[in-house]
Short mmCIF file of C-alpha atoms in Angstrom, two decimals:
data_model
loop_
_atom_site.label_atom_id
_atom_site.label_comp_id
_atom_site.label_asym_id
_atom_site.label_seq_id
_atom_site.Cartn_x
_atom_site.Cartn_y
_atom_site.Cartn_z
CA UNK A 1 -0.25 -0.01 0.02
CA UNK A 2 1.23 3.69 -0.71
CA UNK A 3 1.80 5.96 1.67
CA UNK A 4 -0.94 7.73 3.83
CA UNK A 5 -1.29 11.64 4.25
CA UNK A 6 -2.07 12.28 7.76
CA UNK A 7 -1.98 15.78 9.18
CA UNK A 8 0.41 17.30 6.80
CA UNK A 9 2.87 14.32 6.46
CA UNK A 10 3.18 11.40 4.41
CA UNK A 11 3.61 8.14 6.51
CA UNK A 12 3.63 4.65 6.15
CA UNK A 13 0.10 2.86 6.60
CA UNK A 14 1.56 1.00 10.00
CA UNK A 15 2.78 4.61 11.39
CA UNK A 16 -0.71 6.21 10.63
CA UNK A 17 -2.48 6.75 13.84
CA UNK A 18 -5.29 8.74 15.30
CA UNK A 19 -6.15 9.77 18.79
CA UNK A 20 -9.07 7.69 20.19
CA UNK A 21 -10.40 11.32 21.28
CA UNK A 22 -10.87 12.27 17.74
CA UNK A 23 -14.36 13.40 17.12
CA UNK A 24 -14.79 11.30 13.84
CA UNK A 25 -14.25 8.25 16.09
CA UNK A 26 -16.25 9.29 19.10
CA UNK A 27 -19.03 11.29 17.21
CA UNK A 28 -18.79 10.33 13.41
CA UNK A 29 -18.19 14.31 13.65
CA UNK A 30 -16.56 14.66 9.97
CA UNK A 31 -16.74 14.41 6.29
CA UNK A 32 -15.14 12.25 3.42
CA UNK A 33 -14.94 12.18 -0.52
CA UNK A 34 -13.88 9.57 -2.91
CA UNK A 35 -12.33 10.17 -6.27
CA UNK A 36 -11.62 7.78 -8.83
CA UNK A 37 -8.53 7.81 -10.95
CA UNK A 38 -8.04 6.56 -14.25
CA UNK A 39 -4.35 6.16 -15.51
CA UNK A 40 -3.13 8.69 -13.14
CA UNK A 41 -5.61 11.26 -13.73
CA UNK A 42 -8.33 11.99 -11.03
CA UNK A 43 -11.91 12.07 -12.53
CA UNK A 44 -13.61 15.34 -12.22
CA UNK A 45 -11.11 16.56 -9.19
CA UNK A 46 -12.47 19.95 -9.20
CA UNK A 47 -16.23 18.77 -8.86
CA UNK A 48 -15.29 16.48 -6.00
CA UNK A 49 -13.22 19.16 -4.15
CA UNK A 50 -16.07 21.36 -4.50
CA UNK A 51 -18.38 18.98 -3.10
CA UNK A 52 -15.92 18.34 -0.27
CA UNK A 53 -16.22 22.04 0.48
CA UNK A 54 -19.87 21.85 0.40
CA UNK A 55 -19.82 19.00 2.98
CA UNK A 56 -17.28 20.92 5.29
CA UNK A 57 -19.43 24.01 5.26
CA UNK A 58 -22.44 21.57 6.02
CA UNK A 59 -20.71 20.75 9.32
CA UNK A 60 -19.30 24.07 10.11
CA UNK A 61 -15.54 23.52 9.23
CA UNK A 62 -13.29 25.64 7.34
CA UNK A 63 -11.37 23.87 4.36
CA UNK A 64 -8.04 22.65 5.88
CA UNK A 65 -6.44 22.77 2.36
CA UNK A 66 -6.72 24.70 -0.79
CA UNK A 67 -7.59 23.19 -4.04
CA UNK A 68 -3.84 23.50 -5.04
CA UNK A 69 -2.63 21.62 -1.96
CA UNK A 70 -5.10 18.89 -2.27
CA UNK A 71 -3.95 18.19 -6.03
CA UNK A 72 -0.26 18.28 -4.87
CA UNK A 73 -1.16 15.63 -1.80
CA UNK A 74 -3.10 13.40 -4.52
CA UNK A 75 -0.08 13.73 -6.86
CA UNK A 76 2.59 12.41 -4.16
CA UNK A 77 0.19 9.82 -3.00
CA UNK A 78 -0.25 8.46 -6.54
CA UNK A 79 3.46 8.63 -7.15
CA UNK A 80 4.20 6.69 -4.12
CA UNK A 81 1.65 3.61 -5.11
CA UNK A 82 3.32 0.34 -5.22
CA UNK A 83 0.64 -0.95 -7.59
CA UNK A 84 1.11 -1.01 -11.19
CA UNK A 85 1.08 2.44 -12.84
CA UNK A 86 -1.61 1.21 -15.29
CA UNK A 87 -3.96 0.06 -12.44
CA UNK A 88 -7.12 2.51 -11.62
CA UNK A 89 -7.03 3.77 -8.18
CA UNK A 90 -9.54 5.65 -5.68
CA UNK A 91 -8.43 8.56 -3.68
CA UNK A 92 -10.25 8.50 -0.10
CA UNK A 93 -10.15 11.83 1.74
CA UNK A 94 -11.61 12.24 5.39
CA UNK A 95 -11.65 15.33 7.64
CA UNK A 96 -12.84 15.31 10.90
CA UNK A 97 -13.30 18.19 13.68
CA UNK A 98 -10.38 16.77 15.25
CA UNK A 99 -9.08 15.44 18.84
CA UNK A 100 -10.67 17.32 21.62
CA UNK A 101 -9.31 16.90 25.10
CA UNK A 102 -12.71 16.00 26.35
CA UNK A 103 -15.93 14.10 24.97
CA UNK A 104 -18.30 16.89 24.58
CA UNK A 105 -20.97 17.02 22.10
CA UNK A 106 -20.30 20.97 21.90
CA UNK A 107 -17.89 22.19 19.33
CA UNK A 108 -14.23 22.23 20.90
CA UNK A 109 -12.20 25.39 20.65
CA UNK A 110 -8.69 25.85 19.46
CA UNK A 111 -8.56 22.33 17.87
CA UNK A 112 -6.95 21.39 14.64
CA UNK A 113 -9.14 19.03 12.29
CA UNK A 114 -7.80 15.63 11.57
CA UNK A 115 -7.13 15.42 7.67
CA UNK A 116 -6.53 12.17 6.07
CA UNK A 117 -5.88 11.21 2.40
CA UNK A 118 -5.12 7.74 1.05
CA UNK A 119 -5.45 5.62 -2.13
CA UNK A 120 -6.42 1.90 -2.90
CA UNK A 121 -6.62 0.04 -6.29
CA UNK A 122 -10.05 0.47 -7.84
CA UNK A 123 -11.57 -2.84 -8.72
CA UNK A 124 -12.60 -3.34 -12.23
CA UNK A 125 -16.20 -4.28 -12.78
CA UNK A 126 -17.11 -7.76 -12.96
CA UNK A 127 -18.11 -8.67 -16.47
CA UNK A 128 -21.37 -10.23 -15.24
CA UNK A 129 -22.63 -6.63 -14.34
CA UNK A 130 -22.76 -5.78 -18.10
CA UNK A 131 -24.20 -9.20 -19.04
CA UNK A 132 -26.84 -9.59 -16.48
CA UNK A 133 -27.07 -6.47 -14.23
CA UNK A 134 -27.38 -6.50 -10.51
CA UNK A 135 -30.57 -7.15 -8.07
CA UNK A 136 -31.80 -4.16 -5.97
CA UNK A 137 -34.32 -4.32 -3.08
CA UNK A 138 -36.37 -1.68 -1.95
CA UNK A 139 -36.03 -0.23 1.76
CA UNK A 140 -37.34 2.52 3.79
CA UNK A 141 -34.87 5.51 4.16
CA UNK A 142 -33.79 5.37 7.84
CA UNK A 143 -31.14 7.90 7.22
CA UNK A 144 -31.03 11.37 9.04
CA UNK A 145 -32.03 14.73 7.22
CA UNK A 146 -28.98 16.03 5.81
CA UNK A 147 -28.19 13.44 3.13
CA UNK A 148 -26.56 15.97 1.08
CA UNK A 149 -23.35 16.03 3.55
CA UNK A 150 -21.17 13.36 2.77
CA UNK A 151 -20.69 12.14 6.14
CA UNK A 152 -18.50 9.83 8.13
CA UNK A 153 -21.66 8.68 10.10
CA UNK A 154 -22.64 6.05 7.90
CA UNK A 155 -24.42 3.52 10.07
CA UNK A 156 -27.84 3.74 8.48
CA UNK A 157 -26.08 3.14 5.03
CA UNK A 158 -24.14 0.28 6.61
CA UNK A 159 -27.26 -1.27 7.93
CA UNK A 160 -29.22 -0.92 4.60
CA UNK A 161 -26.35 -1.92 2.36
CA UNK A 162 -25.77 -4.99 4.80
CA UNK A 163 -29.56 -5.80 4.43
CA UNK A 164 -29.28 -5.62 0.68
CA UNK A 165 -26.23 -8.16 0.72
CA UNK A 166 -28.28 -10.60 2.99
CA UNK A 167 -30.99 -10.38 0.33
CA UNK A 168 -28.54 -11.12 -2.16
CA UNK A 169 -28.92 -7.65 -3.95
CA UNK A 170 -26.23 -5.44 -4.66
CA UNK A 171 -27.98 -2.47 -3.66
CA UNK A 172 -31.01 -0.95 -1.66
CA UNK A 173 -33.08 1.68 -3.21
CA UNK A 174 -34.37 3.89 -0.52
CA UNK A 175 -37.83 5.38 -0.07
CA UNK A 176 -39.11 8.32 1.90
CA UNK A 177 -42.75 9.57 1.83
CA UNK A 178 -43.73 7.46 -1.31
CA UNK A 179 -40.63 8.78 -3.12
CA UNK A 180 -37.60 6.72 -4.41
CA UNK A 181 -34.42 8.88 -3.70
CA UNK A 182 -31.16 6.92 -4.06
CA UNK A 183 -29.32 3.89 -3.09
CA UNK A 184 -27.94 3.28 0.20
CA UNK A 185 -24.35 4.30 -1.21
CA UNK A 186 -25.41 5.33 -4.70
CA UNK A 187 -27.68 7.75 -6.85
CA UNK A 188 -30.82 6.47 -8.84
CA UNK A 189 -31.90 6.79 -12.54
CA UNK A 190 -34.79 5.23 -14.25
CA UNK A 191 -35.60 5.07 -17.97
CA UNK A 192 -39.29 5.26 -19.18
CA UNK A 193 -40.27 5.83 -22.64
CA UNK A 194 -36.82 6.78 -23.70
CA UNK A 195 -36.47 9.42 -21.00
CA UNK A 196 -33.73 9.31 -18.18
CA UNK A 197 -35.01 10.55 -14.98
CA UNK A 198 -33.21 11.15 -11.48
CA UNK A 199 -34.54 12.66 -8.51
CA UNK A 200 -33.57 16.24 -7.88
CA UNK A 201 -30.96 17.11 -5.46
CA UNK A 202 -32.29 17.95 -1.97
CA UNK A 203 -31.34 17.79 1.77
CA UNK A 204 -32.11 13.84 1.25
CA UNK A 205 -29.68 12.85 -1.19
CA UNK A 206 -26.16 13.56 -2.35
CA UNK A 207 -25.34 15.24 -5.31
CA UNK A 208 -23.33 12.79 -7.08
CA UNK A 209 -20.37 13.58 -9.24
CA UNK A 210 -20.93 10.12 -11.33
CA UNK A 211 -24.67 11.28 -11.30
CA UNK A 212 -23.90 14.55 -12.93
CA UNK A 213 -21.36 12.91 -15.56
CA UNK A 214 -23.98 10.49 -16.58
CA UNK A 215 -26.84 13.15 -17.14
CA UNK A 216 -23.98 15.04 -19.27
CA UNK A 217 -22.96 11.94 -21.27
CA UNK A 218 -26.66 11.01 -21.86
CA UNK A 219 -27.37 14.56 -23.12
CA UNK A 220 -24.48 14.79 -25.21
CA UNK A 221 -25.64 11.47 -26.89
CA UNK A 222 -29.27 12.97 -27.83
CA UNK A 223 -30.95 11.28 -24.76
CA UNK A 224 -33.78 13.63 -22.90
CA UNK A 225 -32.82 13.78 -19.36
CA UNK A 226 -35.25 15.18 -16.25
CA UNK A 227 -34.58 15.74 -12.74
CA UNK A 228 -38.02 15.05 -11.23
CA UNK A 229 -39.52 13.03 -8.16
CA UNK A 230 -40.07 9.48 -8.89
CA UNK A 231 -42.66 7.68 -7.09
CA UNK A 232 -42.56 3.90 -6.20
CA UNK A 233 -45.02 3.19 -8.88
CA UNK A 234 -42.88 4.93 -11.40
CA UNK A 235 -39.83 2.99 -10.16
CA UNK A 236 -41.75 -0.19 -10.27
CA UNK A 237 -42.77 0.43 -13.79
CA UNK A 238 -39.66 1.64 -15.19
CA UNK A 239 -38.21 0.43 -18.40
CA UNK A 240 -34.48 0.52 -17.05
CA UNK A 241 -33.24 1.29 -13.43
CA UNK A 242 -29.53 2.48 -13.13
CA UNK A 243 -27.76 3.19 -9.66
CA UNK A 244 -24.45 5.30 -10.04
CA UNK A 245 -21.28 6.08 -7.74
CA UNK A 246 -17.82 6.93 -8.12
CA UNK A 247 -16.47 3.33 -7.68
CA UNK A 248 -19.12 1.21 -8.99
CA UNK A 249 -19.62 3.73 -12.12
CA UNK A 250 -23.01 2.94 -13.87
CA UNK A 251 -24.83 -0.32 -13.03
CA UNK A 252 -27.83 -1.54 -14.67
CA UNK A 253 -30.47 -3.06 -12.14
CA UNK A 254 -32.28 -5.58 -13.62
CA UNK A 255 -34.27 -7.21 -10.81
CA UNK A 256 -35.90 -5.23 -7.99
CA UNK A 257 -37.20 -7.10 -5.09
CA UNK A 258 -36.95 -10.27 -7.27
CA UNK A 259 -38.96 -9.10 -9.86
CA UNK A 260 -37.66 -8.49 -13.30
CA UNK A 261 -37.00 -4.68 -14.54
CA UNK A 262 -37.95 -4.30 -18.12
CA UNK A 263 -36.80 -7.60 -19.89
CA UNK A 264 -34.69 -8.44 -16.94
CA UNK A 265 -31.36 -7.66 -18.80
CA UNK A 266 -29.31 -4.21 -18.89
CA UNK A 267 -31.26 -2.09 -21.30
CA UNK A 268 -30.38 -0.32 -24.53
CA UNK A 269 -29.85 3.35 -22.77
CA UNK A 270 -27.75 1.95 -20.32
CA UNK A 271 -25.56 0.21 -22.77
CA UNK A 272 -25.48 3.28 -24.90
CA UNK A 273 -24.41 5.58 -21.98
CA UNK A 274 -22.20 3.20 -20.33
CA UNK A 275 -20.08 2.99 -23.55
CA UNK A 276 -19.87 6.69 -23.43
CA UNK A 277 -18.52 6.45 -19.79
CA UNK A 278 -16.04 3.85 -20.98
CA UNK A 279 -14.74 5.93 -23.49
CA UNK A 280 -14.41 8.68 -21.24
CA UNK A 281 -12.40 6.63 -18.93
CA UNK A 282 -10.10 5.80 -21.66
CA UNK A 283 -9.50 9.28 -22.58
CA UNK A 284 -8.49 10.27 -18.98
CA UNK A 285 -6.06 7.19 -19.28
CA UNK A 286 -4.56 8.61 -22.33
CA UNK A 287 -4.19 12.10 -20.99
CA UNK A 288 -1.76 11.06 -18.43
CA UNK A 289 1.59 13.12 -18.23
#
């Protein structure tokens, strides 16, 4: 494993240590970001850093580094990677409110945030995904009311994703007040009558960078895209269902609660947009310096 950036220093993984008094450990008082890297090029780095700042603002923390400083950190981490230079990577960034002298729910004063960044290989997509798609289940959204903040407090998402796993499904699609919002760790799209639809951003879902890229690629291809509420009935009658995330890209859901979605196979619009995304990744790999 490559070096880890922790509080201004690059250290070996076995030397990276955080205090047990850190508020990220005690309260989940922090945020994170994940950036995929193709070749040696972070995908949409500026957009990810913008979302990182939005999350920091949401929990009332000042950005600990500038965009230029983050880019320098990422470059050194990628250069220190022991894996093949041709392997795709993901960058994980986490910022917590820091280690306080006492466990107190109130914000501490004169405490420096804990700043972490590390990389790991990005697993390639299984061939079965493009051939057969994945299963999903419907579940009530049990998360808090600020899902637009990419918080490290992920217990609800952990429980929901584990519930999906124990149901032999890849993802849980979450429902609140009769509307399908997103997956436990992904954004949601449906296709109806040739139109690509995704729920509008709000406090109840994360503004995904892959979500935005998916809409951009679809629109460039001439596919009509709409941001609109998606009822459970609309979800159940969709021709296609997709879930998107930075590490799992664009995944076709072909079975929902054990019932086939559309023809029960990855649909034609998914194949079209996924091909565009694969081309986009290839261009990033070829842009390496």
